[in-house]
Coordinates of C-alpha atoms and ligand atoms in Angstrom, one line a residue:
M1260 CA 32.9 8.9 -12.7
T1261 CA 30.0 11.1 -13.6
D1262 CA 28.4 13.3 -10.9
A1263 CA 25.3 11.1 -10.9
R1264 CA 27.3 8.0 -10.2
R1265 CA 29.2 9.7 -7.5
A1266 CA 26.1 11.0 -5.8
T1267 CA 24.3 7.6 -5.9
P1268 CA 23.9 6.3 -2.3
R1269 CA 24.8 2.7 -1.3
T1270 CA 22.1 0.0 -1.3
D1271 CA 22.3 -0.8 2.5
K1272 CA 22.1 2.9 3.3
V1273 CA 18.9 3.3 1.3
L1274 CA 17.5 0.1 2.8
S1275 CA 18.0 1.3 6.3
D1276 CA 16.0 4.5 5.7
P1277 CA 13.1 4.5 8.2
R1278 CA 10.7 5.4 5.3
L1279 CA 11.2 1.9 3.8
Q1280 CA 10.7 0.1 7.1
S1281 CA 6.9 -0.5 6.8
A1282 CA 7.4 -1.6 3.2
T1283 CA 10.0 -4.1 4.3
S1284 CA 7.8 -5.6 7.0
R1285 CA 4.9 -5.8 4.5
L1286 CA 6.7 -7.1 1.5
G1287 CA 9.9 -8.6 2.8
R1288 CA 13.5 -7.3 2.6
A1289 CA 14.3 -9.2 -0.7
R1290 CA 11.5 -7.6 -2.6
V1291 CA 12.3 -4.1 -1.3
K1292 CA 16.0 -4.6 -2.0
A1293 CA 15.4 -5.6 -5.6
E1294 CA 13.4 -2.4 -6.1
V1295 CA 16.1 -0.3 -4.4
V1296 CA 18.8 -1.8 -6.7
D1297 CA 16.6 -1.0 -9.7
T1298 CA 16.1 2.6 -8.5
L1299 CA 19.8 3.1 -7.8
Q1300 CA 20.6 2.1 -11.4
Q1301 CA 18.2 4.8 -12.6
C1302 CA 20.0 7.2 -10.3
R1303 CA 23.4 6.2 -11.8
D1304 CA 22.0 6.6 -15.2
G1305 CA 21.0 10.2 -14.2
A1306 CA 17.3 9.4 -14.7
I1307 CA 16.4 10.3 -11.1
H1308 CA 18.0 12.5 -8.4
A1309 CA 19.8 10.9 -5.4
D1310 CA 17.4 12.7 -3.0
D1311 CA 14.5 11.0 -4.7
V1312 CA 15.7 7.4 -4.4
V1313 CA 13.6 6.5 -1.4
D1314 CA 10.4 8.1 -2.7
S1315 CA 10.9 6.6 -6.1
T1316 CA 11.4 3.1 -4.6
L1317 CA 8.3 3.5 -2.5
S1318 CA 6.1 4.5 -5.4
A1319 CA 7.4 1.5 -7.5
L1320 CA 6.6 -1.0 -4.7
P1321 CA 3.2 -2.6 -4.6
S1322 CA 0.9 -1.4 -1.8
A1323 CA -0.2 -4.9 -0.8
P1324 CA 1.6 -8.2 -0.1
T1325 CA -0.4 -10.0 -2.7
S1326 CA -1.0 -9.4 -6.4
L1327 CA -4.7 -10.0 -5.8
R1328 CA -6.6 -6.8 -6.0
R1329 CA -9.6 -5.8 -4.0
V1330 CA -12.4 -4.8 -6.4
V1331 CA -15.9 -3.4 -6.1
N1332 CA -18.4 -5.8 -7.6
A1333 CA -20.8 -3.5 -9.4
T1334 CA -21.6 -6.2 -12.0
G1335 CA -25.1 -6.9 -10.7
V1336 CA -24.1 -10.5 -10.3
I1337 CA -24.2 -11.3 -6.6
V1338 CA -22.0 -14.4 -6.7
H1339 CA -19.5 -13.6 -9.4
T1340 CA -17.2 -16.5 -10.2
N1341 CA -14.5 -14.3 -11.7
L1342 CA -14.6 -12.0 -8.7
G1343 CA -14.0 -14.9 -6.3
R1344 CA -17.7 -15.7 -5.5
A1345 CA -18.9 -14.8 -2.0
P1346 CA -17.2 -11.9 -0.3
L1347 CA -16.8 -12.7 3.4
S1348 CA -18.5 -10.9 6.2
A1349 CA -16.2 -8.7 8.4
A1350 CA -16.8 -11.4 11.1
A1351 CA -15.6 -14.1 8.8
V1352 CA -12.5 -12.1 7.9
E1353 CA -11.7 -11.6 11.6
A1354 CA -12.1 -15.3 12.2
M1355 CA -9.7 -16.1 9.3
S1356 CA -7.1 -13.7 10.6
L1357 CA -7.4 -15.1 14.1
A1358 CA -7.1 -18.6 12.8
A1359 CA -4.1 -17.7 10.8
G1360 CA -1.8 -17.9 13.8
A1361 CA -1.3 -20.9 16.1
T1362 CA -4.8 -22.0 17.2
D1363 CA -6.4 -24.9 19.1
V1364 CA -8.0 -26.2 15.8
E1365 CA -7.0 -29.8 16.7
L1366 CA -6.2 -29.5 20.4
D1367 CA -8.4 -29.8 23.4
L1368 CA -7.0 -27.0 25.7
Q1369 CA -8.7 -28.6 28.7
T1370 CA -7.0 -32.0 28.5
G1371 CA -4.0 -31.0 26.4
R1372 CA -4.8 -33.8 24.1
R1373 CA -5.7 -33.9 20.4
G1374 CA -9.2 -32.7 19.7
Q1375 CA -11.6 -33.1 16.8
R1376 CA -10.4 -30.8 14.0
G1377 CA -12.7 -27.8 13.6
R1378 CA -15.3 -29.0 16.1
G1379 CA -16.7 -25.5 16.7
S1380 CA -17.3 -25.0 12.9
L1381 CA -18.8 -28.5 12.5
A1382 CA -21.1 -27.8 15.5
A1383 CA -22.2 -24.5 13.9
L1384 CA -23.0 -26.3 10.7
A1385 CA -24.9 -29.1 12.5
A1386 CA -26.9 -26.5 14.4
A1387 CA -27.7 -24.7 11.1
V1388 CA -29.1 -27.9 9.6
P1389 CA -30.7 -29.9 12.5
E1390 CA -32.1 -32.3 9.9
A1391 CA -28.6 -33.7 9.2
Q1392 CA -27.5 -36.5 11.5
A1393 CA -23.8 -35.7 10.8
V1394 CA -21.8 -33.1 8.9
H1395 CA -18.4 -32.9 7.2
V1396 CA -16.6 -30.1 5.4
V1397 CA -14.2 -30.5 2.5
N1398 CA -12.4 -28.1 0.1
N1399 CA -15.3 -27.3 -2.3
G1400 CA -18.5 -28.6 -3.8
A1401 CA -16.6 -30.7 -6.3
A1402 CA -14.5 -32.2 -3.6
A1403 CA -17.7 -33.3 -1.8
L1404 CA -18.9 -35.1 -4.9
L1405 CA -15.5 -36.6 -5.4
L1406 CA -15.5 -38.0 -1.9
V1407 CA -19.0 -39.4 -2.3
A1408 CA -18.0 -41.1 -5.6
A1409 CA -14.7 -42.5 -4.2
G1410 CA -16.1 -43.4 -0.8
L1411 CA -19.4 -44.9 -1.7
A1412 CA -19.3 -45.8 -5.4
Q1413 CA -15.7 -46.8 -6.4
G1414 CA -16.0 -49.7 -8.8
R1415 CA -19.7 -49.5 -8.6
T1416 CA -22.5 -47.6 -10.4
I1417 CA -24.0 -44.2 -9.8
V1418 CA -27.5 -43.7 -11.4
I1419 CA -27.9 -40.2 -12.7
A1420 CA -30.4 -38.5 -15.0
R1421 CA -29.1 -37.4 -18.5
G1422 CA -30.6 -33.9 -17.9
E1423 CA -28.4 -33.6 -14.8
L1424 CA -25.0 -34.2 -16.4
V1425 CA -23.8 -30.7 -15.7
E1426 CA -20.7 -28.8 -16.8
I1427 CA -20.0 -26.6 -13.8
G1428 CA -17.6 -24.1 -15.4
D1429 CA -14.1 -23.7 -16.9
G1430 CA -14.7 -27.0 -18.8
F1431 CA -15.1 -29.1 -15.7
R1432 CA -18.0 -31.7 -15.8
I1433 CA -19.6 -33.5 -13.0
P1434 CA -19.8 -36.9 -14.9
D1435 CA -16.1 -36.8 -15.6
L1436 CA -15.4 -35.9 -11.9
L1437 CA -17.4 -38.9 -10.7
Q1438 CA -15.7 -41.3 -13.2
S1439 CA -12.3 -40.0 -12.2
A1440 CA -13.0 -41.3 -8.7
G1441 CA -13.6 -44.8 -10.1
A1442 CA -17.4 -44.8 -10.2
R1443 CA -19.3 -45.9 -13.3
L1444 CA -22.3 -43.9 -14.4
R1445 CA -25.6 -45.3 -15.4
E1446 CA -27.4 -42.5 -17.3
V1447 CA -31.2 -42.6 -17.3
G1448 CA -34.0 -40.7 -19.0
T1449 CA -33.5 -38.2 -21.8
T1450 CA -32.2 -34.6 -21.9
N1451 CA -35.6 -33.2 -21.1
R1452 CA -37.5 -36.0 -19.2
V1453 CA -36.8 -38.7 -16.6
H1454 CA -39.3 -40.8 -14.6
R1455 CA -39.1 -42.8 -11.4
R1456 CA -39.4 -46.1 -13.4
D1457 CA -36.2 -45.1 -15.4
Y1458 CA -34.3 -45.1 -12.1
E1459 CA -36.0 -48.2 -10.9
Q1460 CA -35.1 -50.2 -14.0
A1461 CA -31.5 -49.0 -13.9
I1462 CA -30.9 -50.1 -10.3
D1463 CA -29.2 -53.5 -9.8
D1464 CA -26.8 -55.2 -7.4
D1465 CA -24.0 -53.0 -8.7
T1466 CA -25.7 -49.7 -7.9
A1467 CA -24.1 -47.7 -5.1
L1468 CA -26.4 -44.7 -5.1
V1469 CA -28.7 -42.4 -7.1
L1470 CA -27.3 -38.9 -7.6
K1471 CA -29.6 -36.0 -8.1
V1472 CA -27.7 -32.9 -9.4
H1473 CA -29.3 -29.5 -9.3
P1474 CA -29.0 -27.9 -12.8
S1475 CA -27.7 -24.8 -11.1
N1476 CA -26.4 -22.9 -14.1
F1477 CA -29.1 -23.5 -16.8
V1478 CA -32.9 -23.9 -17.1
V1479 CA -34.7 -26.4 -19.3
T1480 CA -38.3 -25.4 -20.1
G1481 CA -41.1 -26.8 -22.1
F1482 CA -41.8 -30.6 -22.2
T1483 CA -39.8 -31.5 -19.1
S1484 CA -40.0 -33.7 -16.1
T1485 CA -37.6 -34.7 -13.3
V1486 CA -38.2 -37.0 -10.3
P1487 CA -38.5 -35.1 -7.0
V1488 CA -36.5 -36.2 -4.0
P1489 CA -39.4 -37.8 -2.0
E1490 CA -40.0 -40.2 -5.0
L1491 CA -36.3 -41.0 -5.4
A1492 CA -36.1 -41.7 -1.6
T1493 CA -38.4 -44.7 -2.0
L1494 CA -35.8 -46.4 -4.3
P1495 CA -33.8 -49.2 -2.6
V1496 CA -30.4 -47.3 -2.7
P1497 CA -29.2 -44.1 -1.0
V1498 CA -30.1 -40.9 -2.7
V1499 CA -27.4 -38.2 -2.7
V1500 CA -28.6 -34.7 -3.7
D1501 CA -26.1 -32.1 -5.0
I1502 CA -28.0 -28.9 -4.3
G1503 CA -25.0 -26.9 -5.5
S1504 CA -25.4 -23.4 -4.3
G1505 CA -25.7 -24.1 -0.6
L1506 CA -29.0 -22.7 0.7
L1507 CA -29.4 -24.4 4.0
R1508 CA -33.1 -23.5 4.3
P1509 CA -35.7 -22.0 2.0
H1510 CA -35.2 -18.5 0.8
P1511 CA -38.4 -16.4 0.1
R1512 CA -36.9 -14.7 -3.0
L1513 CA -35.6 -18.0 -4.5
P1514 CA -38.6 -20.4 -4.2
D1515 CA -37.2 -22.8 -6.9
E1516 CA -33.8 -23.1 -5.4
P1517 CA -33.3 -26.4 -3.5
N1518 CA -32.1 -26.3 0.1
A1519 CA -30.4 -28.8 2.4
D1520 CA -33.1 -28.9 5.1
R1521 CA -35.8 -29.8 2.6
A1522 CA -33.8 -32.3 0.7
L1523 CA -32.9 -34.2 3.9
R1524 CA -36.5 -34.0 5.2
E1525 CA -37.6 -35.5 1.9
G1526 CA -35.4 -38.5 2.4
A1527 CA -32.0 -37.7 0.8
A1528 CA -29.3 -39.8 2.5
L1529 CA -26.7 -37.1 1.8
V1530 CA -26.7 -33.5 0.6
T1531 CA -23.6 -31.8 -0.9
A1532 CA -23.2 -28.1 -1.5
S1533 CA -20.7 -25.3 -1.9
G1534 CA -19.9 -22.9 1.0
D1535 CA -19.1 -19.8 -1.2
K1536 CA -22.2 -19.5 -3.2
L1537 CA -25.6 -18.6 -1.6
L1538 CA -24.4 -19.4 2.0
G1539 CA -22.0 -16.5 1.5
G1540 CA -19.1 -18.2 3.3
P1541 CA -15.5 -19.3 2.4
Q1542 CA -14.8 -21.8 -0.4
A1543 CA -15.8 -25.1 1.1
G1544 CA -17.8 -28.2 0.3
L1545 CA -20.5 -29.3 2.7
L1546 CA -21.6 -32.9 3.3
L1547 CA -24.7 -33.3 5.3
G1548 CA -26.8 -36.3 6.2
R1549 CA -26.8 -39.9 7.5
S1550 CA -24.2 -40.4 10.1
D1551 CA -23.0 -43.9 8.9
L1552 CA -22.3 -42.4 5.4
V1553 CA -20.7 -39.2 6.6
E1554 CA -18.5 -41.2 9.0
R1555 CA -17.4 -43.5 6.2
L1556 CA -16.5 -40.5 4.0
R1557 CA -14.7 -38.7 6.8
R1558 CA -12.5 -41.8 7.4
H1559 CA -11.8 -42.4 3.6
P1560 CA -8.1 -41.8 2.6
I1561 CA -9.1 -39.2 0.0
A1562 CA -10.8 -37.1 2.7
R1563 CA -7.3 -36.2 4.0
A1564 CA -6.5 -34.7 0.6
L1565 CA -9.7 -32.7 0.6
R1566 CA -9.3 -31.3 4.1
V1567 CA -10.0 -27.6 4.7
S1568 CA -7.7 -25.1 6.3
K1569 CA -8.1 -23.7 9.8
M1570 CA -8.9 -20.4 8.2
T1571 CA -11.7 -21.9 6.2
L1572 CA -13.1 -23.5 9.4
G1573 CA -12.9 -20.2 11.2
A1574 CA -14.6 -18.3 8.4
L1575 CA -17.3 -20.9 8.0
E1576 CA -18.2 -20.8 11.7
A1577 CA -18.4 -17.0 11.6
T1578 CA -20.6 -17.2 8.5
L1579 CA -23.0 -19.7 10.0
A1580 CA -23.2 -18.3 13.5
G1581 CA -22.4 -14.6 13.1
P1582 CA -24.0 -11.6 11.5
L1583 CA -25.6 -11.7 8.1
A1584 CA -23.0 -12.3 5.3
P1585 CA -22.8 -10.0 2.3
V1586 CA -24.4 -12.5 -0.1
P1587 CA -27.6 -13.0 1.9
A1588 CA -27.6 -9.3 2.6
S1589 CA -27.6 -8.6 -1.2
L1590 CA -30.3 -11.2 -1.8
A1591 CA -32.4 -9.3 0.7
A1592 CA -31.6 -5.8 -0.6
S1593 CA -34.6 -3.5 -1.0
V1594 CA -34.9 -1.5 -4.2
D1595 CA -35.8 1.6 -2.3
D1596 CA -32.6 1.5 -0.3
L1597 CA -30.6 0.8 -3.4
R1598 CA -32.2 3.8 -5.1
V1599 CA -31.4 6.1 -2.1
R1600 CA -27.8 5.0 -2.3
A1601 CA -27.6 5.5 -6.0
Q1602 CA -29.0 9.0 -5.8
R1603 CA -26.5 9.9 -3.1
I1604 CA -23.6 8.7 -5.3
R1605 CA -25.0 10.5 -8.3
T1606 CA -25.2 13.8 -6.3
E1607 CA -21.5 13.4 -5.3
V1608 CA -20.3 13.0 -8.9
A1609 CA -22.8 15.1 -10.7
D1610 CA -20.4 18.0 -11.1
V1611 CA -17.9 15.9 -13.0
V1612 CA -19.9 13.5 -15.1
D1613 CA -23.5 12.9 -16.4
V1614 CA -24.9 10.0 -14.4
R1615 CA -28.4 8.6 -14.4
V1616 CA -30.0 6.4 -11.8
V1617 CA -31.7 3.5 -13.5
D1618 CA -33.7 0.4 -12.6
S1619 CA -31.8 -2.8 -13.4
H1620 CA -32.0 -6.5 -13.3
A1621 CA -29.5 -8.3 -11.1
A1622 CA -28.7 -12.0 -11.2
V1623 CA -27.7 -14.5 -8.5
G1624 CA -24.9 -16.0 -10.5
G1625 CA -22.2 -18.4 -9.6
G1626 CA -24.2 -21.6 -10.1
G1627 CA -27.4 -20.7 -8.2
A1628 CA -31.0 -19.8 -9.1
P1629 CA -30.5 -19.9 -12.9
G1630 CA -32.9 -17.6 -14.8
V1631 CA -33.9 -15.7 -11.7
T1632 CA -33.6 -11.9 -11.9
L1633 CA -33.7 -9.6 -8.9
P1634 CA -34.9 -6.0 -9.2
S1635 CA -32.1 -3.7 -8.6
V1636 CA -30.8 -0.1 -9.2
A1637 CA -27.7 1.0 -11.1
L1638 CA -25.8 4.1 -12.1
A1639 CA -25.5 4.6 -15.8
L1640 CA -22.3 6.2 -17.1
P1641 CA -20.7 6.7 -20.5
P1642 CA -19.3 3.3 -21.6
S1643 CA -15.8 4.6 -21.9
Y1644 CA -15.7 4.6 -18.1
A1645 CA -15.7 0.8 -18.0
Q1646 CA -12.0 0.3 -18.7
D1647 CA -10.8 3.3 -16.7
L1648 CA -12.8 2.2 -13.6
R1649 CA -11.3 -1.3 -13.9
A1650 CA -7.8 0.2 -14.2
G1651 CA -8.1 2.5 -11.1
E1652 CA -6.4 2.3 -7.7
R1653 CA -9.4 0.3 -6.4
P1654 CA -11.0 -1.2 -9.5
V1655 CA -14.7 -0.9 -9.9
V1656 CA -16.2 -3.6 -12.2
G1657 CA -19.6 -2.9 -13.9
H1658 CA -21.1 -4.1 -17.1
V1659 CA -21.9 -2.4 -20.4
E1660 CA -25.5 -2.8 -21.5
R1661 CA -27.1 -1.1 -24.5
G1662 CA -24.2 1.4 -24.9
E1663 CA -24.0 2.4 -21.2
L1664 CA -21.8 1.4 -18.3
L1665 CA -24.1 0.1 -15.5
L1666 CA -22.8 0.1 -12.0
D1667 CA -25.3 -2.1 -10.2
L1668 CA -25.5 -1.6 -6.4
I1669 CA -27.0 -4.9 -5.3
A1670 CA -23.7 -6.6 -4.7
V1671 CA -21.9 -3.5 -3.5
D1672 CA -21.3 -3.1 0.3
P1673 CA -22.8 0.2 1.3
L1674 CA -19.4 1.0 2.8
E1675 CA -18.0 0.9 -0.7
D1676 CA -20.3 3.6 -2.1
S1677 CA -17.7 6.2 -1.2
V1678 CA -15.1 4.1 -3.2
I1679 CA -17.3 4.4 -6.3
V1680 CA -17.5 8.1 -5.8
Q1681 CA -13.8 8.4 -5.5
A1682 CA -13.1 6.1 -8.4
V1683 CA -15.5 8.0 -10.7
R1684 CA -14.0 11.4 -9.7
A1685 CA -10.5 10.0 -10.2
V1686 CA -11.2 8.9 -13.7
T1687 CA -12.7 12.3 -14.6
G1688 CA -9.8 14.1 -12.9
D1689 CA -7.3 12.0 -15.0
R1690 CA -9.1 12.8 -18.2
R1691 CA -9.0 16.5 -17.5
G1692 CA -5.3 16.0 -16.9
Ligands
PLP2242 C1 -21.1 -25.1 -8.1 C2 -21.6 -26.5 -8.2 C3 -20.7 -27.5 -8.0 C4 -19.2 -27.3 -7.7 O1 -19.0 -26.7 -6.5 P1 -17.6 -26.0 -6.3 O2 -17.7 -25.4 -4.9 O3 -17.5 -24.9 -7.4 O4 -16.5 -27.0 -6.4 C5 -21.2 -28.8 -8.0 N1 -22.5 -29.0 -8.3 C6 -23.4 -28.0 -8.5 C7 -24.8 -28.3 -8.7 C8 -23.0 -26.7 -8.4 O5 -23.8 -25.7 -8.6

């Protein structure tokens, strides 16, 4: 036996070291044990000293119980699909964590009997959109459309404009989704133009509904025309409006973005929307409108497969009834405030790297307000920082434009400014070795 082999401690002895206790409660004993076994082998091989086994195990273990990493969104895209869309407010996070345990989500504590699932969240949604007679929440915007197609148009026809046959992302297309639920599509109009008479002529006994889809990720300009909701509402079938991004009421900075309140006022029978775009809440699909239709959908067998979690219900309620969520806060950001923040960050890293504070153009992103740019402020760094900042302890994601890395502050929580400072300093420190 070599000295190294003889000095190697036993696995259970290492595992019982108090320094590994918090890792065990965070990651589970099996995960920690696997790492200990690995480290002990290195010890036997003489690669590390017996006294360093615990420290070495600790440094090899992940710091979080999930492989998902928390990143700073400095892309200048407020709702960034690849970064998980809307970041939740602290209140919504608290609600989620509270809901994670045993809760009264489906229990009436007064009577001890079964209660309506998520009644508090549904009440908050109903209060936020008084124009809706009834509301329902499903897994996401696509699920809301699926439920509409399955529940109201299975084996029947949905009339939809050709210019609204939208591909939402990652290769998924709304027309395919509707057909997968057993609805037939009757396309009307051309790519650029559709008129009320096109809808009128297409409607027959087989027509279940007219669907109006907000082209939320592209803009068609030039010789175009669409039929507004008030005109569609005079047709003899229900009009369902997929507003997409989930503004419940008008937003002063996004005058062209549809909102639920207005669509319902204008006569939509139902409105569908996402919860994690401009509303700034958890991933969810909102269904708002006529109570007979909402009730039919709520009782449809597929509704059970699209049901949201108790955590989602909690986060949605906190988003609707609680403090301003990060997405609407970003939408309301003032350029002056952003510039003050940018200058402060610049001052704190000026000794290690050349940084400029520049005006930038931010986007709403994530299927909302296509073509809209919001004035913003960014820090401009050498482009080589892009990769190093993504690879850091707390990744910072910006974008490279005209040979510079821009870290746009519009979607960065002010509490994360210090994270940017630390990340930039860490990159520079690493480079200087
Ligand atoms: C985003 C979007 C959807 C899909 O919603 P998800 O929440 O991503 O499932 C559907 N329709 C429109 C118009 C959208 O913008």
